[in-house]
């Protein structure tokens, strides 16, 4: 039987996950408009939240249309977690404890999934927060390798006072390129073992995945993170055109501002497939350097102008740049919102092994120039970057500066150099010819020669 409080918020079944710098108010409102029934805030650091009013104002905002809402905190001090909960008690429907973050910053700060071995502390945190506020305390967790231990873990949190459990069907070691597939079997076992509502998290890329997950696990709702970032209309069951949904998001940001970094991150996710084409490098660069809404809107307009004729069928789209050769086997055209699918951990491991072998076999050739002189790691890194995108880097170099007049030097010339040279070449000239450049101010070299 579900709890009364869960019934009061409408028994939500489509949930937007808590995502750092990604589930801010504007994005939550966009997702609610397209089918989401419950949203979480980004993870908030309890210690900073209780001490820094600027942090509270920048990272926690809501409005009357942003309900039901669950605020998520991370931390390892029961008293501080309870104090943070008190500050948001009147602005949300529940407060969540982050016990699922697997990142290295969580390990250093001793929070998230790195608290799952200290059950005594977790009992104290959940019970202390439950006593401090009148709204429910919930937990978002990752599973253990063992299903039995995962069940025991969930029951312990329920007994400590947790009123809802979100179970991410991956262990804390499953992250990045080693993410792999989430275990719905673990989630199903936990759902059967506890009496509180349970949300499932993991493997949700489309609406069909939501229904399959509910059918298999028996959970009360399904949460999406990566899937909702690439398609904010996932719970509506549609795949919108990227520039249309991006413009819709920017219109909401106009009313509910957020940091530019949040906006940039969302647009990069939405246009991810489009930006794999080299012909869109200029738009990609504009998005990377955008500082205001007009810049962000210009990216959407530029992408729309390029791909609207293809979308409307006036021009036949052909993958002339070979996006499929970049590792993408797309079902939909690249300007349509669609899932980002990672390669399997096995494929990643094999790819890294092959790359390592190739580098080992070419070490001598790679780390020597044409004359056989050794190349430093730093210079080699720059060279590899240049070889990957020579046209882009040359454009960046030539954007604002002319090149040094020394034919064998690729560096930009000094803006005020009397000899139209870069700083290095100017120093050598002044030293050899006993001359002086006011632009580079190389007196030390002249004085050194006179001595």
Short mmCIF file of C-alpha atoms in Angstrom, two decimals:
data_model
loop_
_atom_site.label_atom_id
_atom_site.label_comp_id
_atom_site.label_asym_id
_atom_site.label_seq_id
_atom_site.Cartn_x
_atom_site.Cartn_y
_atom_site.Cartn_z
CA UNK A 1 0.00 0.00 0.00
CA UNK A 2 1.40 3.38 -0.94
CA UNK A 3 1.76 6.16 1.62
CA UNK A 4 -0.88 8.86 1.95
CA UNK A 5 1.63 11.62 1.13
CA UNK A 6 2.43 9.86 -2.15
CA UNK A 7 -1.26 9.77 -3.04
CA UNK A 8 -1.54 13.48 -2.21
CA UNK A 9 1.08 14.44 -4.82
CA UNK A 10 -0.75 12.44 -7.47
CA UNK A 11 1.24 9.16 -7.42
CA UNK A 12 3.69 10.48 -10.05
CA UNK A 13 5.13 7.87 -12.40
CA UNK A 14 7.28 9.93 -14.81
CA UNK A 15 10.19 11.49 -12.94
CA UNK A 16 13.02 13.85 -13.93
CA UNK A 17 16.23 12.90 -12.12
CA UNK A 18 18.39 15.17 -9.96
CA UNK A 19 21.27 16.24 -12.25
CA UNK A 20 24.10 18.57 -11.29
CA UNK A 21 23.91 21.80 -13.35
CA UNK A 22 21.16 20.25 -15.47
CA UNK A 23 17.82 19.91 -13.64
CA UNK A 24 17.43 23.61 -12.87
CA UNK A 25 14.02 25.32 -12.76
CA UNK A 26 13.84 26.19 -16.49
CA UNK A 27 14.62 22.61 -17.54
CA UNK A 28 12.16 21.19 -15.01
CA UNK A 29 9.38 23.42 -16.37
CA UNK A 30 10.21 22.32 -19.92
CA UNK A 31 10.04 18.64 -18.92
CA UNK A 32 6.77 19.15 -17.01
CA UNK A 33 5.29 20.73 -20.12
CA UNK A 34 6.15 17.53 -22.01
CA UNK A 35 4.87 14.85 -19.68
CA UNK A 36 7.01 14.76 -16.52
CA UNK A 37 4.91 14.36 -13.36
CA UNK A 38 7.61 14.90 -10.70
CA UNK A 39 10.97 16.66 -10.76
CA UNK A 40 14.04 16.69 -8.53
CA UNK A 41 16.33 19.67 -8.08
CA UNK A 42 20.04 19.34 -8.86
CA UNK A 43 22.09 17.83 -6.05
CA UNK A 44 22.76 20.56 -3.46
CA UNK A 45 25.70 20.44 -1.06
CA UNK A 46 24.17 20.63 2.43
CA UNK A 47 27.16 22.29 4.11
CA UNK A 48 27.44 25.10 1.56
CA UNK A 49 23.65 25.45 1.36
CA UNK A 50 23.34 26.15 5.09
CA UNK A 51 26.19 28.70 5.16
CA UNK A 52 26.10 30.56 1.84
CA UNK A 53 22.98 32.54 0.94
CA UNK A 54 24.42 33.32 -2.52
CA UNK A 55 24.73 29.59 -3.22
CA UNK A 56 21.12 29.07 -2.10
CA UNK A 57 19.85 31.83 -4.36
CA UNK A 58 21.80 30.69 -7.43
CA UNK A 59 21.26 26.94 -7.19
CA UNK A 60 17.80 26.63 -5.65
CA UNK A 61 14.83 28.37 -7.22
CA UNK A 62 11.24 27.30 -7.75
CA UNK A 63 7.81 28.69 -8.61
CA UNK A 64 4.12 27.83 -8.26
CA UNK A 65 4.16 25.67 -11.42
CA UNK A 66 7.12 23.65 -10.19
CA UNK A 67 5.24 21.07 -8.10
CA UNK A 68 5.42 18.36 -7.00
CA UNK A 69 9.11 18.90 -6.29
CA UNK A 70 11.77 16.98 -4.36
CA UNK A 71 14.93 18.76 -3.22
CA UNK A 72 18.07 16.62 -3.08
CA UNK A 73 20.99 17.14 -0.68
CA UNK A 74 24.34 15.46 -0.30
CA UNK A 75 26.47 15.40 2.86
CA UNK A 76 27.67 13.24 5.71
CA UNK A 77 26.79 15.28 8.81
CA UNK A 78 23.33 14.48 10.24
CA UNK A 79 22.95 17.88 11.91
CA UNK A 80 23.92 19.85 8.81
CA UNK A 81 21.69 17.70 6.61
CA UNK A 82 18.79 18.32 8.99
CA UNK A 83 19.48 22.09 9.00
CA UNK A 84 19.55 22.17 5.20
CA UNK A 85 16.24 20.30 5.08
CA UNK A 86 14.64 22.89 7.36
CA UNK A 87 15.58 25.68 4.93
CA UNK A 88 13.59 24.20 2.03
CA UNK A 89 10.80 22.46 3.94
CA UNK A 90 8.11 24.92 2.84
CA UNK A 91 9.16 25.00 -0.82
CA UNK A 92 8.97 21.31 -1.77
CA UNK A 93 7.04 18.09 -1.23
CA UNK A 94 9.90 15.88 0.00
CA UNK A 95 13.65 15.98 0.62
CA UNK A 96 16.00 13.42 -0.89
CA UNK A 97 19.34 12.13 0.39
CA UNK A 98 21.87 11.55 -2.37
CA UNK A 99 23.36 8.09 -1.82
CA UNK A 100 24.01 7.38 -5.49
CA UNK A 101 26.67 9.78 -6.82
CA UNK A 102 29.66 7.64 -7.93
CA UNK A 103 32.00 10.43 -9.04
CA UNK A 104 35.48 11.00 -7.62
CA UNK A 105 34.39 14.31 -6.06
CA UNK A 106 31.84 12.37 -4.00
CA UNK A 107 34.58 9.99 -2.89
CA UNK A 108 36.79 12.90 -1.79
CA UNK A 109 33.88 14.58 -0.01
CA UNK A 110 32.61 11.29 1.44
CA UNK A 111 29.03 11.52 0.29
CA UNK A 112 26.78 9.94 -2.34
CA UNK A 113 27.46 6.27 -3.10
CA UNK A 114 30.55 6.35 -0.88
CA UNK A 115 28.37 6.36 2.22
CA UNK A 116 26.72 3.05 1.37
CA UNK A 117 29.16 1.11 3.54
CA UNK A 118 28.50 3.18 6.69
CA UNK A 119 25.00 2.05 7.60
CA UNK A 120 25.16 3.45 11.13
CA UNK A 121 25.79 6.96 9.79
CA UNK A 122 23.05 6.61 7.18
CA UNK A 123 20.51 5.58 9.82
CA UNK A 124 21.46 8.67 11.82
CA UNK A 125 21.18 10.99 8.79
CA UNK A 126 17.77 9.72 7.68
CA UNK A 127 16.28 9.61 11.18
CA UNK A 128 17.66 13.05 12.14
CA UNK A 129 16.29 14.64 8.97
CA UNK A 130 12.92 12.92 9.45
CA UNK A 131 12.67 14.39 12.96
CA UNK A 132 13.65 17.88 11.78
CA UNK A 133 10.96 18.39 9.11
CA UNK A 134 7.30 17.60 8.58
CA UNK A 135 7.64 16.41 4.97
CA UNK A 136 8.95 12.98 3.89
CA UNK A 137 12.63 12.09 3.60
CA UNK A 138 13.52 9.96 0.56
CA UNK A 139 16.74 8.31 -0.65
CA UNK A 140 18.31 7.71 -4.05
CA UNK A 141 20.69 4.75 -4.00
CA UNK A 142 22.80 2.48 -6.17
CA UNK A 143 22.75 -1.28 -5.78
CA UNK A 144 25.43 -3.65 -4.51
CA UNK A 145 26.70 -6.54 -6.65
CA UNK A 146 24.68 -8.86 -4.43
CA UNK A 147 20.90 -8.70 -4.72
CA UNK A 148 20.54 -9.89 -1.12
CA UNK A 149 22.75 -7.08 0.19
CA UNK A 150 20.85 -4.56 -1.94
CA UNK A 151 17.60 -5.74 -0.33
CA UNK A 152 19.09 -5.54 3.16
CA UNK A 153 20.33 -2.03 2.39
CA UNK A 154 16.89 -0.89 1.23
CA UNK A 155 15.12 -2.37 4.25
CA UNK A 156 17.60 -0.64 6.57
CA UNK A 157 16.84 2.75 5.01
CA UNK A 158 13.10 2.12 5.22
CA UNK A 159 13.40 1.28 8.90
CA UNK A 160 15.44 4.45 9.47
CA UNK A 161 12.55 6.57 8.22
CA UNK A 162 12.95 6.73 4.44
CA UNK A 163 9.51 7.20 2.85
CA UNK A 164 10.43 6.59 -0.81
CA UNK A 165 13.36 4.87 -2.47
CA UNK A 166 14.82 5.52 -5.92
CA UNK A 167 16.95 2.57 -6.98
CA UNK A 168 19.55 3.05 -9.70
CA UNK A 169 20.23 -0.44 -10.97
CA UNK A 170 24.00 0.04 -11.25
CA UNK A 171 26.83 -0.26 -8.74
CA UNK A 172 29.02 2.71 -7.89
CA UNK A 173 31.79 1.27 -10.10
CA UNK A 174 29.53 1.41 -13.17
CA UNK A 175 30.21 4.92 -14.42
CA UNK A 176 31.62 6.75 -17.44
CA UNK A 177 32.70 4.39 -20.23
CA UNK A 178 32.18 1.45 -17.84
CA UNK A 179 28.54 2.32 -17.18
CA UNK A 180 27.03 -0.73 -18.85
CA UNK A 181 23.43 -1.88 -18.49
CA UNK A 182 21.46 -1.33 -15.27
CA UNK A 183 20.10 -4.41 -13.51
CA UNK A 184 16.32 -4.32 -13.37
CA UNK A 185 16.47 -7.62 -11.47
CA UNK A 186 18.01 -5.80 -8.49
CA UNK A 187 15.28 -3.15 -8.66
CA UNK A 188 12.53 -5.78 -8.87
CA UNK A 189 13.89 -7.57 -5.80
CA UNK A 190 14.04 -4.34 -3.78
CA UNK A 191 10.50 -3.40 -4.86
CA UNK A 192 9.22 -6.74 -3.55
CA UNK A 193 11.06 -6.39 -0.24
CA UNK A 194 9.92 -2.93 0.93
CA UNK A 195 6.53 -1.41 1.62
CA UNK A 196 7.36 2.18 0.64
CA UNK A 197 7.05 3.55 -2.94
CA UNK A 198 9.99 2.74 -5.23
CA UNK A 199 11.23 4.50 -8.37
CA UNK A 200 13.44 2.75 -10.91
CA UNK A 201 16.41 4.45 -12.57
CA UNK A 202 18.56 3.11 -15.42
CA UNK A 203 18.18 2.05 -19.10
CA UNK A 204 15.45 4.62 -19.83
CA UNK A 205 15.91 6.05 -23.32
CA UNK A 206 12.33 6.25 -24.60
CA UNK A 207 8.72 5.93 -23.41
CA UNK A 208 8.61 2.24 -24.34
CA UNK A 209 11.48 1.64 -21.89
CA UNK A 210 9.38 3.24 -19.15
CA UNK A 211 6.49 0.84 -19.66
CA UNK A 212 8.79 -2.17 -19.97
CA UNK A 213 10.52 -1.23 -16.73
CA UNK A 214 7.26 -0.79 -14.80
CA UNK A 215 5.94 -4.09 -16.16
CA UNK A 216 9.10 -6.01 -15.21
CA UNK A 217 9.94 -4.44 -11.83
CA UNK A 218 6.52 -3.43 -10.49
CA UNK A 219 7.82 -0.01 -9.38
CA UNK A 220 5.63 3.02 -8.73
CA UNK A 221 7.48 5.28 -11.14
CA UNK A 222 10.45 5.56 -13.48
CA UNK A 223 13.18 8.19 -13.40
CA UNK A 224 15.23 9.35 -16.38
CA UNK A 225 18.51 11.30 -16.43
CA UNK A 226 20.59 10.91 -19.62
CA UNK A 227 17.51 10.08 -21.66
CA UNK A 228 15.70 13.25 -20.61
CA UNK A 229 18.75 15.39 -21.40
CA UNK A 230 18.81 14.29 -25.03
CA UNK A 231 15.01 14.39 -25.33
CA UNK A 232 13.08 16.49 -22.78
CA UNK A 233 9.84 15.23 -24.36
CA UNK A 234 10.71 11.59 -23.58
CA UNK A 235 7.72 11.12 -21.24
CA UNK A 236 5.41 12.56 -23.91
CA UNK A 237 6.48 9.80 -26.27
CA UNK A 238 7.64 12.08 -29.07
CA UNK A 239 10.99 13.01 -30.64
CA UNK A 240 10.90 16.77 -31.28
CA UNK A 241 13.07 18.76 -33.67
CA UNK A 242 16.17 19.93 -31.80
CA UNK A 243 16.00 23.63 -32.67
CA UNK A 244 12.30 23.82 -31.76
CA UNK A 245 12.70 22.26 -28.30
CA UNK A 246 15.88 24.28 -27.71
CA UNK A 247 14.09 27.53 -28.57
CA UNK A 248 11.24 26.54 -26.27
CA UNK A 249 13.75 26.02 -23.46
CA UNK A 250 15.40 29.40 -24.10
CA UNK A 251 12.00 31.11 -23.91
CA UNK A 252 11.54 29.62 -20.43
CA UNK A 253 15.07 30.71 -19.45
CA UNK A 254 14.05 34.24 -20.43
CA UNK A 255 11.48 34.15 -17.60
CA UNK A 256 13.51 31.99 -15.19
CA UNK A 257 17.21 32.82 -15.69
CA UNK A 258 20.01 30.38 -14.91
CA UNK A 259 23.82 30.39 -15.37
CA UNK A 260 25.06 30.33 -18.97
CA UNK A 261 26.94 27.10 -18.27
CA UNK A 262 23.62 25.31 -17.63
CA UNK A 263 22.17 26.54 -20.94
CA UNK A 264 25.31 25.65 -22.86
CA UNK A 265 25.30 22.13 -21.42
CA UNK A 266 21.68 21.51 -22.41
CA UNK A 267 22.15 22.77 -25.97
CA UNK A 268 25.28 20.69 -26.46
CA UNK A 269 23.28 17.60 -25.45
CA UNK A 270 20.38 18.46 -27.78
CA UNK A 271 22.65 19.24 -30.76
CA UNK A 272 25.14 16.45 -30.05
CA UNK A 273 24.47 14.51 -33.27
CA UNK A 274 24.39 17.67 -35.40
CA UNK A 275 27.75 18.81 -34.07
CA UNK A 276 29.47 15.62 -35.23
CA UNK A 277 29.43 17.15 -38.73
CA UNK A 278 32.55 19.22 -39.42
CA UNK A 279 30.42 21.65 -41.45
CA UNK A 280 28.81 22.71 -38.15
CA UNK A 281 32.09 23.51 -36.37
CA UNK A 282 31.38 27.23 -36.57
CA UNK A 283 28.03 26.81 -34.81
CA UNK A 284 29.65 24.55 -32.24
CA UNK A 285 32.28 27.18 -31.55
CA UNK A 286 29.60 29.86 -31.23
CA UNK A 287 27.79 27.76 -28.65
CA UNK A 288 31.03 27.12 -26.76
CA UNK A 289 31.72 30.86 -26.47
CA UNK A 290 28.12 32.10 -26.11
CA UNK A 291 27.59 34.47 -23.19
CA UNK A 292 23.97 35.61 -23.53
CA UNK A 293 20.57 34.45 -24.73
CA UNK A 294 20.95 36.16 -28.11
CA UNK A 295 24.08 34.07 -28.81
CA UNK A 296 22.30 30.87 -27.79
CA UNK A 297 19.29 31.73 -29.94
CA UNK A 298 21.57 32.44 -32.88
CA UNK A 299 22.90 28.87 -32.68
CA UNK A 300 19.33 27.54 -32.89
CA UNK A 301 18.53 29.81 -35.83
CA UNK A 302 21.67 28.78 -37.70
CA UNK A 303 20.98 25.06 -37.21
CA UNK A 304 17.35 25.55 -38.25
CA UNK A 305 18.26 27.42 -41.42
CA UNK A 306 20.66 24.63 -42.44
CA UNK A 307 18.43 21.63 -41.74
CA UNK A 308 14.83 22.86 -42.15
CA UNK A 309 14.85 22.14 -45.93
CA UNK A 310 15.90 18.54 -45.17
CA UNK A 311 13.32 18.20 -42.39
CA UNK A 312 10.52 19.43 -44.65
CA UNK A 313 11.62 17.11 -47.46
CA UNK A 314 12.47 19.88 -49.91
CA UNK A 315 16.02 18.54 -50.14
CA UNK A 316 17.07 14.91 -49.82
CA UNK A 317 19.45 14.49 -46.87
CA UNK A 318 22.55 12.42 -47.47
CA UNK A 319 25.17 11.59 -44.87
CA UNK A 320 28.03 12.90 -46.98
CA UNK A 321 30.25 13.41 -43.91
CA UNK A 322 29.82 9.83 -42.73
CA UNK A 323 28.28 10.28 -39.27
CA UNK A 324 27.80 6.51 -39.10
CA UNK A 325 31.56 6.08 -39.41
CA UNK A 326 31.92 8.12 -36.22
CA UNK A 327 30.23 5.37 -34.24
CA UNK A 328 26.60 6.47 -34.56
CA UNK A 329 23.99 4.15 -36.02
CA UNK A 330 21.11 6.60 -36.07
CA UNK A 331 17.51 5.57 -36.58
CA UNK A 332 16.27 9.15 -36.85
CA UNK A 333 17.80 12.09 -38.76
CA UNK A 334 20.54 13.85 -36.71
CA UNK A 335 18.44 17.00 -36.20
CA UNK A 336 15.80 15.02 -34.26
CA UNK A 337 16.05 14.47 -30.47
CA UNK A 338 17.10 10.87 -29.84
CA UNK A 339 18.96 8.83 -27.23
CA UNK A 340 22.68 8.88 -26.64
CA UNK A 341 23.76 5.25 -26.42
CA UNK A 342 27.14 4.42 -24.87
CA UNK A 343 29.31 1.62 -26.17
CA UNK A 344 29.49 -1.43 -23.90
CA UNK A 345 32.26 -1.67 -21.26
CA UNK A 346 33.67 -4.64 -23.19
CA UNK A 347 33.88 -2.62 -26.40
CA UNK A 348 35.50 0.28 -24.53
CA UNK A 349 38.08 -2.00 -22.91
CA UNK A 350 38.94 -3.60 -26.25
CA UNK A 351 39.20 -0.19 -27.92
CA UNK A 352 41.58 1.08 -25.22
CA UNK A 353 43.74 -2.05 -25.49
CA UNK A 354 44.05 -1.68 -29.27
CA UNK A 355 44.87 2.01 -28.91
CA UNK A 356 47.52 1.25 -26.31
CA UNK A 357 49.13 -1.38 -28.53
CA UNK A 358 49.15 0.99 -31.48
CA UNK A 359 50.79 3.74 -29.44
CA UNK A 360 53.38 1.32 -28.06
CA UNK A 361 54.32 0.12 -31.55
CA UNK A 362 54.65 3.70 -32.82
CA UNK A 363 56.28 5.25 -29.76
CA UNK A 364 59.62 5.94 -31.46
CA UNK A 365 58.04 7.40 -34.59
CA UNK A 366 55.54 9.50 -32.68
CA UNK A 367 57.99 10.96 -30.20
CA UNK A 368 60.65 12.04 -32.71
CA UNK A 369 60.50 14.81 -35.29
CA UNK A 370 61.66 14.49 -38.89
CA UNK A 371 65.27 15.10 -37.87
CA UNK A 372 65.20 12.45 -35.18
CA UNK A 373 65.05 14.95 -32.29
CA UNK A 374 62.89 13.94 -29.29
CA UNK A 375 59.51 15.68 -28.83
CA UNK A 376 58.23 16.50 -25.35
CA UNK A 377 54.88 15.14 -24.16
CA UNK A 378 53.46 18.66 -24.04
CA UNK A 379 54.45 19.40 -27.63
CA UNK A 380 53.22 15.98 -28.73
CA UNK A 381 49.83 16.71 -27.18
CA UNK A 382 49.56 19.96 -29.13
CA UNK A 383 50.60 18.19 -32.32
CA UNK A 384 47.94 15.52 -31.92
CA UNK A 385 45.31 18.17 -31.30
CA UNK A 386 46.40 19.97 -34.44
CA UNK A 387 46.31 16.79 -36.51
CA UNK A 388 42.76 16.06 -35.36
CA UNK A 389 41.42 19.47 -36.41
CA UNK A 390 44.03 21.46 -38.32
CA UNK A 391 41.51 23.69 -40.09
CA UNK A 392 39.85 24.70 -36.82
CA UNK A 393 43.11 25.49 -35.03
CA UNK A 394 44.46 27.46 -37.98
CA UNK A 395 41.24 29.46 -38.03
CA UNK A 396 41.63 30.21 -34.31
CA UNK A 397 45.24 31.33 -34.80
CA UNK A 398 44.36 33.55 -37.75
CA UNK A 399 41.16 34.91 -36.24
CA UNK A 400 42.61 37.98 -34.56
CA UNK A 401 46.36 37.86 -35.16
CA UNK A 402 48.78 37.82 -38.07
CA UNK A 403 51.55 35.26 -38.13
CA UNK A 404 55.18 36.03 -37.28
CA UNK A 405 57.10 37.16 -40.41
CA UNK A 406 59.76 34.56 -39.67
CA UNK A 407 58.92 31.95 -42.32
CA UNK A 408 59.71 28.96 -40.12
CA UNK A 409 57.72 30.24 -37.13
CA UNK A 410 53.94 29.54 -36.85
CA UNK A 411 53.38 31.76 -33.78
CA UNK A 412 51.21 34.93 -33.89
CA UNK A 413 53.17 38.18 -34.03
CA UNK A 414 53.21 40.58 -31.11
CA UNK A 415 50.56 43.27 -31.37
CA UNK A 416 53.07 46.09 -30.80
CA UNK A 417 56.26 44.48 -32.07
CA UNK A 418 58.37 46.87 -34.16
CA UNK A 419 59.64 44.01 -36.33
CA UNK A 420 56.36 42.10 -36.83
CA UNK A 421 57.74 39.10 -34.95
CA UNK A 422 56.51 36.86 -32.17
CA UNK A 423 58.08 37.35 -28.75
CA UNK A 424 60.56 34.50 -29.12
CA UNK A 425 61.84 35.61 -32.54
CA UNK A 426 61.95 39.24 -31.42
CA UNK A 427 64.16 38.34 -28.46
CA UNK A 428 66.56 36.45 -30.72
CA UNK A 429 66.75 39.35 -33.19
CA UNK A 430 67.37 41.95 -30.50
CA UNK A 431 70.03 39.79 -28.91
CA UNK A 432 71.87 39.15 -32.19
CA UNK A 433 71.59 42.64 -33.69
CA UNK A 434 71.92 44.65 -30.49
CA UNK A 435 68.56 46.26 -31.23
CA UNK A 436 65.60 47.20 -29.03
CA UNK A 437 61.83 46.58 -29.35
CA UNK A 438 59.54 48.78 -27.27
CA UNK A 439 56.62 46.45 -27.93
CA UNK A 440 58.28 43.42 -26.32
CA UNK A 441 60.53 45.38 -23.96
CA UNK A 442 63.66 43.22 -24.35
CA UNK A 443 66.17 45.46 -22.53
CA UNK A 444 67.46 42.55 -20.48
CA UNK A 445 68.84 40.88 -23.57
CA UNK A 446 70.59 44.02 -24.77
CA UNK A 447 72.12 44.61 -21.37
CA UNK A 448 73.22 41.00 -21.15
CA UNK A 449 75.07 41.28 -24.44
CA UNK A 450 76.78 44.54 -23.44
CA UNK A 451 78.15 42.86 -20.30
#
